[in-house]
PDB file of C-alpha atoms and ligand atoms in Angstrom:
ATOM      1  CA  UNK A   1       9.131  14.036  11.907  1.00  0.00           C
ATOM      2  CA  UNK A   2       8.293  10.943   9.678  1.00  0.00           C
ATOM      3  CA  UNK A   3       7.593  11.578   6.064  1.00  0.00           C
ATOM      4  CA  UNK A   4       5.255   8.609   4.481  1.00  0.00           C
ATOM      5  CA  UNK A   5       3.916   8.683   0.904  1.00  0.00           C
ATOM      6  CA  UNK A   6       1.351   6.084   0.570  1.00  0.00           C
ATOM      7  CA  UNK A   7       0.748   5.656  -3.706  1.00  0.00           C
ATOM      8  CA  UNK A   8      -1.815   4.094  -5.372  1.00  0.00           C
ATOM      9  CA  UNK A   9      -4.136   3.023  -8.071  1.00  0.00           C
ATOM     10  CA  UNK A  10      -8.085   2.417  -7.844  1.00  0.00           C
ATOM     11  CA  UNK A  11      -9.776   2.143 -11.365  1.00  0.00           C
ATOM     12  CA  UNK A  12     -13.469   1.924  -9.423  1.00  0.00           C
ATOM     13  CA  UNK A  13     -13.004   3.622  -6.213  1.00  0.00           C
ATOM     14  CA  UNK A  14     -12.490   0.223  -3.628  1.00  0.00           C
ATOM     15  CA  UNK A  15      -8.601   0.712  -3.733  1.00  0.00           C
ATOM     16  CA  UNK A  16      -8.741   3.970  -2.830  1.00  0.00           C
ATOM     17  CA  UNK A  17     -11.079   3.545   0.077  1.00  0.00           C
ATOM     18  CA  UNK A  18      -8.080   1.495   1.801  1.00  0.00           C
ATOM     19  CA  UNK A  19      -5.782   3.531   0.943  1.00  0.00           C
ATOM     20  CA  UNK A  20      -7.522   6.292   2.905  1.00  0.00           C
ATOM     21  CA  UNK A  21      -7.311   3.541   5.715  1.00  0.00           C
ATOM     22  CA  UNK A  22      -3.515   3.238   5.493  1.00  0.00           C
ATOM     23  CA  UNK A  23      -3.159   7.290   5.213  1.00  0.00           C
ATOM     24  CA  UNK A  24      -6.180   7.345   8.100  1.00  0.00           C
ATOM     25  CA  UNK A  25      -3.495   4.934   9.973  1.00  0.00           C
ATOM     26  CA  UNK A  26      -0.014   6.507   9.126  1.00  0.00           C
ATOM     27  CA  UNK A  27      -1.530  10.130  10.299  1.00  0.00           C
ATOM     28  CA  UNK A  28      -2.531   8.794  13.747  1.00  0.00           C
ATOM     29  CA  UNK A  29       1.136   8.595  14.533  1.00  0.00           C
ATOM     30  CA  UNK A  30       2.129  11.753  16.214  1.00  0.00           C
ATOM     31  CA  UNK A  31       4.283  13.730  13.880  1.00  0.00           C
ATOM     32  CA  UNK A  32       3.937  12.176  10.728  1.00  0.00           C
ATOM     33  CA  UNK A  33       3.572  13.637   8.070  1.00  0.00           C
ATOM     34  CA  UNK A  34       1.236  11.722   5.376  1.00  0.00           C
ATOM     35  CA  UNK A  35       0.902  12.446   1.620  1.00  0.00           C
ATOM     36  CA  UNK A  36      -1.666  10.305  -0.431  1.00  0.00           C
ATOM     37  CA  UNK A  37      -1.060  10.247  -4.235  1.00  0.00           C
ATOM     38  CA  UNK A  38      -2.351   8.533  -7.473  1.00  0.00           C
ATOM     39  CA  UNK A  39      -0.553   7.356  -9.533  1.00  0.00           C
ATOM     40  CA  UNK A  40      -2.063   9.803 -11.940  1.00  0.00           C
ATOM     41  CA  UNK A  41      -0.292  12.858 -10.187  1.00  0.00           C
ATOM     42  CA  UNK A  42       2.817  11.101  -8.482  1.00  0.00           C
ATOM     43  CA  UNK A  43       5.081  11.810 -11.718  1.00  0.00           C
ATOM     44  CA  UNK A  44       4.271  15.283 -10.820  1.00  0.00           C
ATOM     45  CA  UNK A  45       4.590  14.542  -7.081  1.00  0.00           C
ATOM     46  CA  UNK A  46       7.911  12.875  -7.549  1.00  0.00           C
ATOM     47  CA  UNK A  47       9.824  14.858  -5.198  1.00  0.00           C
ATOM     48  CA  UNK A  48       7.001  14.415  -2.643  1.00  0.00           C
ATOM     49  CA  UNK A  49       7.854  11.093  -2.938  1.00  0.00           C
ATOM     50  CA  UNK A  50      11.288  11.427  -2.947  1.00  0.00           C
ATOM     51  CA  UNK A  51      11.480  13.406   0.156  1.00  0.00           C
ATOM     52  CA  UNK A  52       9.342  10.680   1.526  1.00  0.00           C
ATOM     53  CA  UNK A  53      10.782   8.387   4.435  1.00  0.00           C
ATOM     54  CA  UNK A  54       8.507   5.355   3.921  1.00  0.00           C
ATOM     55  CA  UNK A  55       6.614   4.661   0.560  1.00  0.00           C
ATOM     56  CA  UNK A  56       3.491   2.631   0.957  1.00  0.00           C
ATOM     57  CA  UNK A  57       2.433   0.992  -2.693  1.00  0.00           C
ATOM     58  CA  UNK A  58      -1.216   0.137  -2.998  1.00  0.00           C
ATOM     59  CA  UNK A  59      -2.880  -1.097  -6.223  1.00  0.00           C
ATOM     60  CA  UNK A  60      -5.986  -3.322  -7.173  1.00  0.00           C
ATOM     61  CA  UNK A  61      -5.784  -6.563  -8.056  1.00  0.00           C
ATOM     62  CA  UNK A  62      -6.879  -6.698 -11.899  1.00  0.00           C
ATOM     63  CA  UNK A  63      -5.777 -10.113 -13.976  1.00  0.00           C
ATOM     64  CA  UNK A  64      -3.324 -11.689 -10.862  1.00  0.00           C
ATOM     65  CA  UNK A  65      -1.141  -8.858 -10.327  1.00  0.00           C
ATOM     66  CA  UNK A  66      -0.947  -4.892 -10.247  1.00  0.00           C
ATOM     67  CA  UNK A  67      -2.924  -2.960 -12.524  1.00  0.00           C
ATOM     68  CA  UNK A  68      -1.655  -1.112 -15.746  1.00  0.00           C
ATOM     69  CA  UNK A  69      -1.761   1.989 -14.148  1.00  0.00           C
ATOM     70  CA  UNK A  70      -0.032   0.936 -11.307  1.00  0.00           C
ATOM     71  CA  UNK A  71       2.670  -0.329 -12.955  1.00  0.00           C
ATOM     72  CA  UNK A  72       2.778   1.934 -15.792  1.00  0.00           C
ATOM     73  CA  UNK A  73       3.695   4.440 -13.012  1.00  0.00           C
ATOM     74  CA  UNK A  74       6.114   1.974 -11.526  1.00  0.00           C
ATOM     75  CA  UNK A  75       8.110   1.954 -14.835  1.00  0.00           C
ATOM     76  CA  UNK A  76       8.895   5.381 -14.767  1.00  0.00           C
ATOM     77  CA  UNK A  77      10.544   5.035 -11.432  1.00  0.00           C
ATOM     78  CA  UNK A  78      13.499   3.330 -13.378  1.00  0.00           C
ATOM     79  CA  UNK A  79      15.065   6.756 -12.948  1.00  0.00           C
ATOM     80  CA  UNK A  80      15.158   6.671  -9.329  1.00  0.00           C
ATOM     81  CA  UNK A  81      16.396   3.202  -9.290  1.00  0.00           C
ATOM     82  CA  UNK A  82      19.507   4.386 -11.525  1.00  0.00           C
ATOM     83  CA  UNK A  83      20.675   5.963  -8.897  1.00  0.00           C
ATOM     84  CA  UNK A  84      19.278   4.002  -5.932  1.00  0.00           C
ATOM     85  CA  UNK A  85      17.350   6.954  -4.852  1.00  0.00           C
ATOM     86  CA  UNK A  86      15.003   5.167  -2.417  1.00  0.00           C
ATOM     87  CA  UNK A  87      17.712   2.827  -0.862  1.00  0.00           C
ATOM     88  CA  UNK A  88      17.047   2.202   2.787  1.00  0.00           C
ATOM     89  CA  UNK A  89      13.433   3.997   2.617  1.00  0.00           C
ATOM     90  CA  UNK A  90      10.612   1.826   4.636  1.00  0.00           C
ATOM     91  CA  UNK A  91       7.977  -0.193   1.963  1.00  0.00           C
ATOM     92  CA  UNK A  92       5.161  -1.681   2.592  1.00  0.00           C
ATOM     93  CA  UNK A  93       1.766  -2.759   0.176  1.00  0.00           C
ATOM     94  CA  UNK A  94      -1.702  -3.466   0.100  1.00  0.00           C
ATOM     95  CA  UNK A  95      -4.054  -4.616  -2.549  1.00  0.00           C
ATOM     96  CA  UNK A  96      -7.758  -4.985  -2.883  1.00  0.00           C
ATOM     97  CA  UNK A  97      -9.715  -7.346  -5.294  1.00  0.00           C
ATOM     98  CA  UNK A  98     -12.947  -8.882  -5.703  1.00  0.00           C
ATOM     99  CA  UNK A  99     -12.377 -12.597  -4.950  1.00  0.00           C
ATOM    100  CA  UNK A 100     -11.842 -13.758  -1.518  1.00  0.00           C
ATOM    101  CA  UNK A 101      -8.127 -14.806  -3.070  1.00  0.00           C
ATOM    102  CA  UNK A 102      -8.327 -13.289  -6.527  1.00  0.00           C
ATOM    103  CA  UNK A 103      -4.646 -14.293  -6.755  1.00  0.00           C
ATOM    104  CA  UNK A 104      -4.021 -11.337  -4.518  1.00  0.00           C
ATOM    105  CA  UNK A 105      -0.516 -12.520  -3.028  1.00  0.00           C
ATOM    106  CA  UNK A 106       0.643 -11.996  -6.732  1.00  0.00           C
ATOM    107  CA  UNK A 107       0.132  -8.582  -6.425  1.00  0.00           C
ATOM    108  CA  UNK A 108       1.640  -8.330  -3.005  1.00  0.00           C
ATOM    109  CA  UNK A 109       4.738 -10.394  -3.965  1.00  0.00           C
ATOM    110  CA  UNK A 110       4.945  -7.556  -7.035  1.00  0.00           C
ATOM    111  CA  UNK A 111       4.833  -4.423  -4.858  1.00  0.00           C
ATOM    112  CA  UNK A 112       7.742  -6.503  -2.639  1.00  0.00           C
ATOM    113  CA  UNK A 113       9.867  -7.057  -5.766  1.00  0.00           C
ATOM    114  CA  UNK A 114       9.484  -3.202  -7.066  1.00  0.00           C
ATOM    115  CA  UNK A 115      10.582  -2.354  -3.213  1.00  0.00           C
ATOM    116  CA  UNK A 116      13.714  -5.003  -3.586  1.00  0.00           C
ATOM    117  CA  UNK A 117      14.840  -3.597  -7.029  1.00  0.00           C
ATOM    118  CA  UNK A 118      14.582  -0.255  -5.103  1.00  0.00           C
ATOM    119  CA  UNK A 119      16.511  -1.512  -2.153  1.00  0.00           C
ATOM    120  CA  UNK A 120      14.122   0.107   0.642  1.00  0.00           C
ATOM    121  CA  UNK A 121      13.142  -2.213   3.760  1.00  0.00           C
ATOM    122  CA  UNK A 122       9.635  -4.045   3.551  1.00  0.00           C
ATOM    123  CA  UNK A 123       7.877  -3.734   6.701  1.00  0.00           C
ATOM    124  CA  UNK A 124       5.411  -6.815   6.631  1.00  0.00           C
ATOM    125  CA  UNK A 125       1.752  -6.580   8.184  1.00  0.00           C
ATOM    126  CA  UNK A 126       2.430  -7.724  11.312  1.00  0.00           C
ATOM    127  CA  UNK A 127      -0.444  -8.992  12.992  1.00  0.00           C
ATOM    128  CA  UNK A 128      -1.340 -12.336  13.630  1.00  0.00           C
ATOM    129  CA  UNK A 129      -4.200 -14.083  11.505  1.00  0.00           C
ATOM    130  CA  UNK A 130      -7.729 -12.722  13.057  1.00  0.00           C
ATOM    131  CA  UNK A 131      -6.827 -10.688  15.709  1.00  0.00           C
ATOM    132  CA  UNK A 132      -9.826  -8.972  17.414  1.00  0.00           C
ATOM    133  CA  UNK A 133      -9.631  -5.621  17.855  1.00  0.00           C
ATOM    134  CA  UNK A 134     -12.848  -4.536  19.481  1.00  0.00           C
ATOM    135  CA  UNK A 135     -15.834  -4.802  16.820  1.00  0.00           C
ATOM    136  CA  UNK A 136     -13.318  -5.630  13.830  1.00  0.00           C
ATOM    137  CA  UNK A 137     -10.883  -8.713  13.078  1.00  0.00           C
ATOM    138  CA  UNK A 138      -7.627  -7.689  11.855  1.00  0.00           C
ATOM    139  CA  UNK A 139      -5.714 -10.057   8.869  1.00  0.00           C
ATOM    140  CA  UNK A 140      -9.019 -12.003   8.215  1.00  0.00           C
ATOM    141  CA  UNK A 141      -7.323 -13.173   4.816  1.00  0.00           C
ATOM    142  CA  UNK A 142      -4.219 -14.404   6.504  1.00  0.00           C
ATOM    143  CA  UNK A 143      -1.887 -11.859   4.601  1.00  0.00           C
ATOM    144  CA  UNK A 144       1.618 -11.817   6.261  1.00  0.00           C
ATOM    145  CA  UNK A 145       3.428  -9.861   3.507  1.00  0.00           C
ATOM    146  CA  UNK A 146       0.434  -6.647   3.287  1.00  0.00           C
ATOM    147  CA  UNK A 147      -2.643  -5.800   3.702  1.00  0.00           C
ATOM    148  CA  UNK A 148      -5.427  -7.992   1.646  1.00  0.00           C
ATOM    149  CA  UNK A 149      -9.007  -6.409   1.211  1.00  0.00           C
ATOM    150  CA  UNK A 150     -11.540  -8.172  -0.479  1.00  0.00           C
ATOM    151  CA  UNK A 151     -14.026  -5.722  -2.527  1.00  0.00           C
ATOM    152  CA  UNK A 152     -17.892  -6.443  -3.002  1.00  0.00           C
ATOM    153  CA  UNK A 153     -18.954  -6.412  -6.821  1.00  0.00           C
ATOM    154  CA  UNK A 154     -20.925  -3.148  -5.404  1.00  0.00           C
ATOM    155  CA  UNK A 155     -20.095   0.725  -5.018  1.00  0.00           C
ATOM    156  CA  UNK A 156     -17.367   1.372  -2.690  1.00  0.00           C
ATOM    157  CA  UNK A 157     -18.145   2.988   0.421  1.00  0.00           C
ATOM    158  CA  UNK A 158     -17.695   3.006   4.206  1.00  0.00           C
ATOM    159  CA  UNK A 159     -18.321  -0.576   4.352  1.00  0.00           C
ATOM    160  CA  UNK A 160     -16.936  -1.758   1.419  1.00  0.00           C
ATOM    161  CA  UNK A 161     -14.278  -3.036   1.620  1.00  0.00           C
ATOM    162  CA  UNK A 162     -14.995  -4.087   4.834  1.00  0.00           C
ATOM    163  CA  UNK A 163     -14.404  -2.236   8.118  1.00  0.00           C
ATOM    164  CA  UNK A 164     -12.280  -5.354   9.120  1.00  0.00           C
ATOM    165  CA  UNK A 165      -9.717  -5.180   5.847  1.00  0.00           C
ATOM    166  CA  UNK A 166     -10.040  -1.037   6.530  1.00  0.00           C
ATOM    167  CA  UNK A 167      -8.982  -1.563   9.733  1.00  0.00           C
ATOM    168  CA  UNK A 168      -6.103  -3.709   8.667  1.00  0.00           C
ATOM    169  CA  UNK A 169      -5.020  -0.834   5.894  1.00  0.00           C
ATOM    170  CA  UNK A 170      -5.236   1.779   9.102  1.00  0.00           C
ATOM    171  CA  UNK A 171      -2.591  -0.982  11.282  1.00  0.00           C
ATOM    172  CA  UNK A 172      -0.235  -0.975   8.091  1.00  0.00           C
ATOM    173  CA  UNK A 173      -0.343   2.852   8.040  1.00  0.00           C
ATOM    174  CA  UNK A 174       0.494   3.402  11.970  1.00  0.00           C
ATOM    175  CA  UNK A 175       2.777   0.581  11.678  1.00  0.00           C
ATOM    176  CA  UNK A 176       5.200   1.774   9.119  1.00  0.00           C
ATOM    177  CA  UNK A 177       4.216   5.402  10.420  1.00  0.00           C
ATOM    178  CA  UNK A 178       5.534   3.652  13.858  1.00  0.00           C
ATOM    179  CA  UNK A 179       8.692   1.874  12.144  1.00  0.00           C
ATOM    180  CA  UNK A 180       9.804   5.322   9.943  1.00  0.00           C
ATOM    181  CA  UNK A 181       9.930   7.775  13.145  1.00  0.00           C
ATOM    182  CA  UNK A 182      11.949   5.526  14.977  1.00  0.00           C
ATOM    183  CA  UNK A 183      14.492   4.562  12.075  1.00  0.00           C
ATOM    184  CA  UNK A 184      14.555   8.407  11.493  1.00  0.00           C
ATOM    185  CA  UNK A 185      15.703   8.741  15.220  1.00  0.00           C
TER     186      UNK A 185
HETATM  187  C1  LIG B 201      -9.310  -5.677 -15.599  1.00  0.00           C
HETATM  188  C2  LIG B 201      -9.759  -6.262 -14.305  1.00  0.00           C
HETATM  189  C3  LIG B 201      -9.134  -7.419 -13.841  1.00  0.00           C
HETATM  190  C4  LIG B 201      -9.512  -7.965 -12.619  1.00  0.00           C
HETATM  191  N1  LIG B 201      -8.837  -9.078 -12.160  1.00  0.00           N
HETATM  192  C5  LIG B 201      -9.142  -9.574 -10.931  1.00  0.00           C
HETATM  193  C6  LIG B 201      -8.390 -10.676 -10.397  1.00  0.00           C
HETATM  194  O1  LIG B 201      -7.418 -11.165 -10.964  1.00  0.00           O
HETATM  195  N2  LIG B 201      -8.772 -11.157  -9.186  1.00  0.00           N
HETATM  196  C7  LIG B 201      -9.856 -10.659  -8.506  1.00  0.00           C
HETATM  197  O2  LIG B 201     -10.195 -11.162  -7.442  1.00  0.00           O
HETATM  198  N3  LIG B 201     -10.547  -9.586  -8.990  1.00  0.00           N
HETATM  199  C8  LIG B 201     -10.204  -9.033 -10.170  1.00  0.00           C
HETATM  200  N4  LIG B 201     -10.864  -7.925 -10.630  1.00  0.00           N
HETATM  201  C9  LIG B 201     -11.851  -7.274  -9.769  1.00  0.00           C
HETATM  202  C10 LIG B 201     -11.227  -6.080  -9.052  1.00  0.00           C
HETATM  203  O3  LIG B 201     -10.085  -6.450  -8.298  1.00  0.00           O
HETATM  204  C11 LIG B 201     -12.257  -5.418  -8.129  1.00  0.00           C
HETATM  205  O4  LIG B 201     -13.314  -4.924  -8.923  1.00  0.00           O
HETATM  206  C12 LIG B 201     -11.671  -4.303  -7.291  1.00  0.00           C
HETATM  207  O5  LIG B 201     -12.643  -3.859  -6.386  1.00  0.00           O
HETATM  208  C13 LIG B 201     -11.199  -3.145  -8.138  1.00  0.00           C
HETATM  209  O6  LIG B 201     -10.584  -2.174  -7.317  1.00  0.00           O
HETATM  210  P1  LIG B 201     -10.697  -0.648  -7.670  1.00  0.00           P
HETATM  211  O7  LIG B 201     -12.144  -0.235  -7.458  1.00  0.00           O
HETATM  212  O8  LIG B 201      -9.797   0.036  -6.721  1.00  0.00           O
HETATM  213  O9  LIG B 201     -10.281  -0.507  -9.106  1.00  0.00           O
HETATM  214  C14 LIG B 201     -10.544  -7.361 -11.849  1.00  0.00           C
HETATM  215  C15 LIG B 201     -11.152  -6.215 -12.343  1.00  0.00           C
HETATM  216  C16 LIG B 201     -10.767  -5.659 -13.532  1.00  0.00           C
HETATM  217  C17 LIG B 201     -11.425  -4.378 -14.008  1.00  0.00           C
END
């Protein structure tokens, strides 16, 4: 039984709405067991996320790269990282943002260094550029290294972000969901 931890920041509410996606998407792999945590409580969820086989980072995208939150909380795992704690877990990331780029990669290309420095294995998106998948379209930003999601300046909701970027969060999920359970044997 795969463990994945999916953690993550949303200051307004859009962040978290694909994060549900990716925990939506990890818990529609048979056996898996799915934790979704804030940074706000993952100090206190650290061995949650220690336990965890796979560790999904998700954070907006405020001024080109992760938010303070987000990284704030990605500080304090400098005490894992003495002793290599998470070496050879699965990572993968997604970000959200308001602009259609928003300088999103930068935030991608963050969670991917934060996973290096950790040594875990990055599991990329996976899916090629615009794939239909019946009444959504999968990767419509063209994000090989995570999941993008572009955010309307509006309340988040079921729509927004978009069913097409939540359905690209929910691939991620199954995906490393997919990926975990079979490195776990
Ligand atoms: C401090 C701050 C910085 C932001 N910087 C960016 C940015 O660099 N690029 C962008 O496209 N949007 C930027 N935005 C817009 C947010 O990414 C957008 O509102 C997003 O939906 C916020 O996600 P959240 O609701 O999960 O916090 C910024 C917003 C804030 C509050």
């Amino acid at each position: 039984m795969a463990k994945v931890a999916i953690v993550y920041h949303s200051g307004f509410g859009h962040t978290k709405v694909l994060a549900e996606a990716v925990a939506r998407g990890a818990s529609s792999v048979d056996g898996t067991v799915v934790d979704l945590i804030s940074v706000a409580d993952a100090e206190a969820k650290a061995d949650t996320i220690n336990a965890a086989d796979a560790i999904i980072f998700g954070s907006p995208t405020y001024m080109g790269s992760v938010s303070g939150p987000f990284k704030t909380w990605a500080d304090t795992t400098a005490k894992v990282w003495f002793g290599q704690g998470w070496k050879d877990k699965i990572a993968a990331g997604f970000t959200n943002s308001s602009g259609p780029s928003g300088d999103k990669f930068s935030t991608i290309a963050y969670l991917w260094t934060l996973a290096m420095q950790h040594s875990m294995i990055w599991v990329s998106q996976g899916v090629m550029v615009g794939t239909k998948q019946g009444d959504v379209t999968l990767n419509r930003l063209s994000s090989w290294g995570g999941v993008m999601a572009t955010s309307e300046n509006a309340a988040p909701g079921e729509s927004n972000p978009s069913k097409d970027d939540q359905a690209s969060g929910f691939g991620l999920g199954a995906r490393v969901a997919t990926l975990a359970s079979k490195l776990k044997g």
